């Protein structure tokens, strides 16, 4: 339920490699490298996917997404929806789940998710 925003290196003056260096150093070089690599390389696509679903990220008058500096970043790559980014993302994802008719189980913690290959697929 982030308030500040989420980061993705999707501007011409930035790159996933630079994002990786910022995040790795910012985490005191303790991050699991393969997971961090996946995070920074897939982040731009995730931001675009969320935007396409309808997340109202902050945008300039011409429609481009506004990015700001996050803590420890060398580039402006923080994407936000005012100061309620997490709530906006959750609202959009909830609506998508409802629109697709996906069954949701309320008030339940997910410990592990496994595909059900025994169920007949259409």
Short mmCIF file of N, CA, C and O in Angstrom, two decimals, residues 96-103:
data_model
loop_
_atom_site.label_atom_id
_atom_site.label_comp_id
_atom_site.label_asym_id
_atom_site.label_seq_id
_atom_site.Cartn_x
_atom_site.Cartn_y
_atom_site.Cartn_z
N UNK A 96 -10.24 -4.85 -11.95
CA UNK A 96 -9.90 -5.80 -13.01
C UNK A 96 -10.31 -7.22 -12.63
O UNK A 96 -10.83 -7.97 -13.44
N UNK A 97 -10.08 -7.60 -11.37
CA UNK A 97 -10.49 -8.91 -10.89
C UNK A 97 -12.00 -9.06 -11.01
O UNK A 97 -12.51 -10.07 -11.52
N UNK A 98 -12.73 -8.04 -10.57
CA UNK A 98 -14.20 -8.10 -10.65
C UNK A 98 -14.68 -8.13 -12.09
O UNK A 98 -15.57 -8.91 -12.44
N UNK A 99 -14.09 -7.32 -12.95
CA UNK A 99 -14.50 -7.27 -14.36
C UNK A 99 -14.25 -8.58 -15.08
O UNK A 99 -14.98 -8.94 -16.00
N UNK A 100 -13.22 -9.30 -14.68
CA UNK A 100 -12.89 -10.58 -15.32
C UNK A 100 -13.61 -11.76 -14.67
O UNK A 100 -13.46 -12.89 -15.10
N UNK A 101 -14.35 -11.50 -13.60
CA UNK A 101 -15.08 -12.56 -12.93
C UNK A 101 -14.19 -13.54 -12.18
O UNK A 101 -14.53 -14.70 -12.00
N UNK A 102 -13.03 -13.06 -11.74
CA UNK A 102 -12.10 -13.91 -10.99
C UNK A 102 -12.60 -14.02 -9.55
O UNK A 102 -12.92 -13.01 -8.92
N UNK A 103 -12.67 -15.24 -9.04
CA UNK A 103 -13.13 -15.45 -7.68
C UNK A 103 -12.11 -14.90 -6.69
O UNK A 103 -10.92 -15.16 -6.80
#
